[in-house]
Short mmCIF file of C-alpha atoms and ligand atoms in Angstrom, two decimals:
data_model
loop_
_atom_site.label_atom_id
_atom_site.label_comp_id
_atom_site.label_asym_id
_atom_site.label_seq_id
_atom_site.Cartn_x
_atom_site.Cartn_y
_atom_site.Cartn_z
CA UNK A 1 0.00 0.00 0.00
CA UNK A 2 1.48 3.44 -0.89
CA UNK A 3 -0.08 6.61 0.23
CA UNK A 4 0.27 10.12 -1.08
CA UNK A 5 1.46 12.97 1.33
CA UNK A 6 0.93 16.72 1.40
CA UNK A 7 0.88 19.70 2.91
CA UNK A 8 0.56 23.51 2.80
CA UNK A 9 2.92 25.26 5.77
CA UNK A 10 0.62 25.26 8.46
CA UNK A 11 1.21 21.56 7.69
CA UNK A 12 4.62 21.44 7.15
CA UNK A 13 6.13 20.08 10.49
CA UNK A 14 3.42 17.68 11.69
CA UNK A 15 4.46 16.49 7.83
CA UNK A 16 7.54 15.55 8.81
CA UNK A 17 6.30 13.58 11.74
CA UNK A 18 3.93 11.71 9.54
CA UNK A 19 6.87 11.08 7.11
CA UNK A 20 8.97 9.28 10.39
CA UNK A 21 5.79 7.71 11.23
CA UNK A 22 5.17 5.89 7.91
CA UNK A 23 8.42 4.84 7.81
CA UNK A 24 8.83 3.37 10.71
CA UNK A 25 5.29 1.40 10.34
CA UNK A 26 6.46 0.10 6.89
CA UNK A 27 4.05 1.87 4.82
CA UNK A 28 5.33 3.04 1.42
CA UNK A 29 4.18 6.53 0.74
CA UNK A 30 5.11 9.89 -1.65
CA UNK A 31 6.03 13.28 -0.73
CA UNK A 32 3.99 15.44 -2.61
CA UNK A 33 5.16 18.87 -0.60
CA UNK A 34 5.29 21.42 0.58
CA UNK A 35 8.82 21.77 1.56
CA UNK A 36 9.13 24.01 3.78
CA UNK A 37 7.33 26.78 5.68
CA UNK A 38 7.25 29.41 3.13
CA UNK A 39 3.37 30.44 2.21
CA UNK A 40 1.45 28.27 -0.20
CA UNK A 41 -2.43 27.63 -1.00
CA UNK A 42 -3.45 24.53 0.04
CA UNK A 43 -5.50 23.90 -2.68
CA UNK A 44 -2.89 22.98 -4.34
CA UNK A 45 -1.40 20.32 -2.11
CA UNK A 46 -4.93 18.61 -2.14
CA UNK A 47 -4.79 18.81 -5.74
CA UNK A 48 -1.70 16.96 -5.98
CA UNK A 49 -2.53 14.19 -3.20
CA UNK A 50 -6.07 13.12 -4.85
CA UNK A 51 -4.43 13.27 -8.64
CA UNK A 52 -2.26 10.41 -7.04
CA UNK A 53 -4.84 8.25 -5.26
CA UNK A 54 -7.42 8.92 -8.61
CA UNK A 55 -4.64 7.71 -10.64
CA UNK A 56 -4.00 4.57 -8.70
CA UNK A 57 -0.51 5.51 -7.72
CA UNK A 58 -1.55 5.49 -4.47
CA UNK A 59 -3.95 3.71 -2.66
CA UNK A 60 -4.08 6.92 -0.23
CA UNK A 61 -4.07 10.24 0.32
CA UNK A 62 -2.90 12.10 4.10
CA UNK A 63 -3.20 15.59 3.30
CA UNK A 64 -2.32 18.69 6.48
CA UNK A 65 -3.03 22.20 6.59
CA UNK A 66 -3.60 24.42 9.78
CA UNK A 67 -7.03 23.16 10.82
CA UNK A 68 -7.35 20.41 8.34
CA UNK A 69 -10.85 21.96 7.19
CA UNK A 70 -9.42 24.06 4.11
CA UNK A 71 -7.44 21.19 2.59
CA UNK A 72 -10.08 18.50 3.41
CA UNK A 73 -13.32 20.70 1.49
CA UNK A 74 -10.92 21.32 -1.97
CA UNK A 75 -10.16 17.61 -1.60
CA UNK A 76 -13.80 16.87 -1.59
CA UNK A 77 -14.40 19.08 -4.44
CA UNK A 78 -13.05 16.57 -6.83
CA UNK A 79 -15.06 13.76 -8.04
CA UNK A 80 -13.97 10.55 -6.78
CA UNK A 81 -12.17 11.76 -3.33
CA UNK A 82 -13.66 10.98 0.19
CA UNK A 83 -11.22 12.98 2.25
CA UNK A 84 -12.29 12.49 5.85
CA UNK A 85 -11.07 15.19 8.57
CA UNK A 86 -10.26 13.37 11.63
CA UNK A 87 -9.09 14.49 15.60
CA UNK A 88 -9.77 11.23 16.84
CA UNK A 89 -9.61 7.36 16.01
CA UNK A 90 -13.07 5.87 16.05
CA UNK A 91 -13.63 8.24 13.34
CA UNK A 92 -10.85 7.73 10.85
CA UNK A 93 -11.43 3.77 11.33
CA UNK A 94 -15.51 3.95 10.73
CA UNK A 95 -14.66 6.71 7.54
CA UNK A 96 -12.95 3.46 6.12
CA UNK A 97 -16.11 1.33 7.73
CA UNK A 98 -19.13 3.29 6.50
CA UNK A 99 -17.41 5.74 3.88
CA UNK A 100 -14.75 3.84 2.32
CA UNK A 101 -12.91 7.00 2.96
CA UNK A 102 -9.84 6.99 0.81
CA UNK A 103 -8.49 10.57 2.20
CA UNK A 104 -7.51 12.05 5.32
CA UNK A 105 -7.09 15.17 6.32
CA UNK A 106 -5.32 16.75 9.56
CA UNK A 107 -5.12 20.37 11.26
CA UNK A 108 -1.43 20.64 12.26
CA UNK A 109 -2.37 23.43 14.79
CA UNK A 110 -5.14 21.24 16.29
CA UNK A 111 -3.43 18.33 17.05
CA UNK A 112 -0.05 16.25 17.92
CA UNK A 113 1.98 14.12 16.37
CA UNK A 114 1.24 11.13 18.82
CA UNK A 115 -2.60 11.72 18.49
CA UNK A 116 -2.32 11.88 14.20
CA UNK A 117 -0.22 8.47 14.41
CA UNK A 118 -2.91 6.88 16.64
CA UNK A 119 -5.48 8.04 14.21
CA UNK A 120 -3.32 7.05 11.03
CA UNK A 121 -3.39 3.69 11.95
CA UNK A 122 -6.76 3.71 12.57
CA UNK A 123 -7.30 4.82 8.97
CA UNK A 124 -4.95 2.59 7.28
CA UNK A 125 -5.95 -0.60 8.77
CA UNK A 126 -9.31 -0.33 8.43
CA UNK A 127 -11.41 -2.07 5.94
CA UNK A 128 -14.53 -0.81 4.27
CA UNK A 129 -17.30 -3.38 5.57
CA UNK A 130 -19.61 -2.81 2.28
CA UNK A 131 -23.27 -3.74 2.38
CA UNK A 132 -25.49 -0.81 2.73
CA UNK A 133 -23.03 1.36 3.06
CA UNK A 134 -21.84 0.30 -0.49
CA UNK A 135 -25.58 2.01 -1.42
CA UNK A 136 -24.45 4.96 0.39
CA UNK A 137 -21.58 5.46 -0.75
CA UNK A 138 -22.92 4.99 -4.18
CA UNK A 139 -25.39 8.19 -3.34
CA UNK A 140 -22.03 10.28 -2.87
CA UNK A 141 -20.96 9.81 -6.75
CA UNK A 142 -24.67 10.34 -7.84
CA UNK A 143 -24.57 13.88 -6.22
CA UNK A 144 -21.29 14.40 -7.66
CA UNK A 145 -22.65 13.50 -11.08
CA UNK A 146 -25.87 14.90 -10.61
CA UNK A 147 -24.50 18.55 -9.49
CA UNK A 148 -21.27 18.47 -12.10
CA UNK A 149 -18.51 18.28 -9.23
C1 LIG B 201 -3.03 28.86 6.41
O1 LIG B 201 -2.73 29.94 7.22
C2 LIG B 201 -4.34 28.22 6.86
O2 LIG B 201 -5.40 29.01 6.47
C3 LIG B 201 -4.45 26.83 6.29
O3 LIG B 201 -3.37 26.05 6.71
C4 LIG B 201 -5.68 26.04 6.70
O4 LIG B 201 -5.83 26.05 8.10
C5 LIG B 201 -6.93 26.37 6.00
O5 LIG B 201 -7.98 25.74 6.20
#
């Protein structure tokens, strides 16, 4: 499994710890930026992290900014993406559960590094359970088709 990583600078550091993290947990992942702390639109850094799980590259995408909220809404803006913006782990595990989630999004000014490893693994080892949430998910792309996203 190889997942995508980036960041704008209010990301940047809690990056880093991520990057040590990975590593040290064996999962294969991409540095997508930004590299360093100089100012950059997070947009962008979304951009680049869902063009790499879309593309199958990467299975998935961690993306940072300050609060987590402005990276996580552009990477729901583009079709395909289920970026899920997590403090805690019982969420990141059931947006893999119920949402077959295959984003996720932190706020480097909102939490620590110990708390965003807890909740990585979390994330990556959980499985999407299917069933009816397979329907629900399904709903998601029909809005996305529906309303041009
Ligand atoms: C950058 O200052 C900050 O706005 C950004 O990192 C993020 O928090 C936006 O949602």
């Amino acid at each position: 499994m190889k997942v995508a990583i980036a960041c704008d600078h209010g990301g940047f550091a809690l990056k880093g710890e991520l990057e040590k993290y990975l590593a040290a947990r064996g999962t294969e992942f991409i540095d997508l930026g930004t590299d360093g702390t100089a100012s950059v639109d997070y947009p962008d850094y979304a951009e680049k992290a869902a063009a790499a799980v879309l593309s199958g590259e990467c299975r998935f995408g961690i993306v940072i900014c300050g609060t987590g909220i402005g990276i996580s809404i552009a990477a729901n803006k583009i079709r395909g993406i289920r970026c899920a913006h997590c403090q805690d782990a019982y969420s990141a595990r059931m947006s893999r559960a119920h949402n077959d989630a295959n984003m996720l999004a932190f706020g480097a000014r909102v939490i620590g590094a110990g708390l965003m490893c807890d909740i990585v693994d979390a994330f990556l080892d959980g499985e999407f359970e299917g069933g009816r949430h397979s329907r629900r998910v399904e709903k998601i792309a029909a809005i996305e088709e529906k309303y041009g996203k």
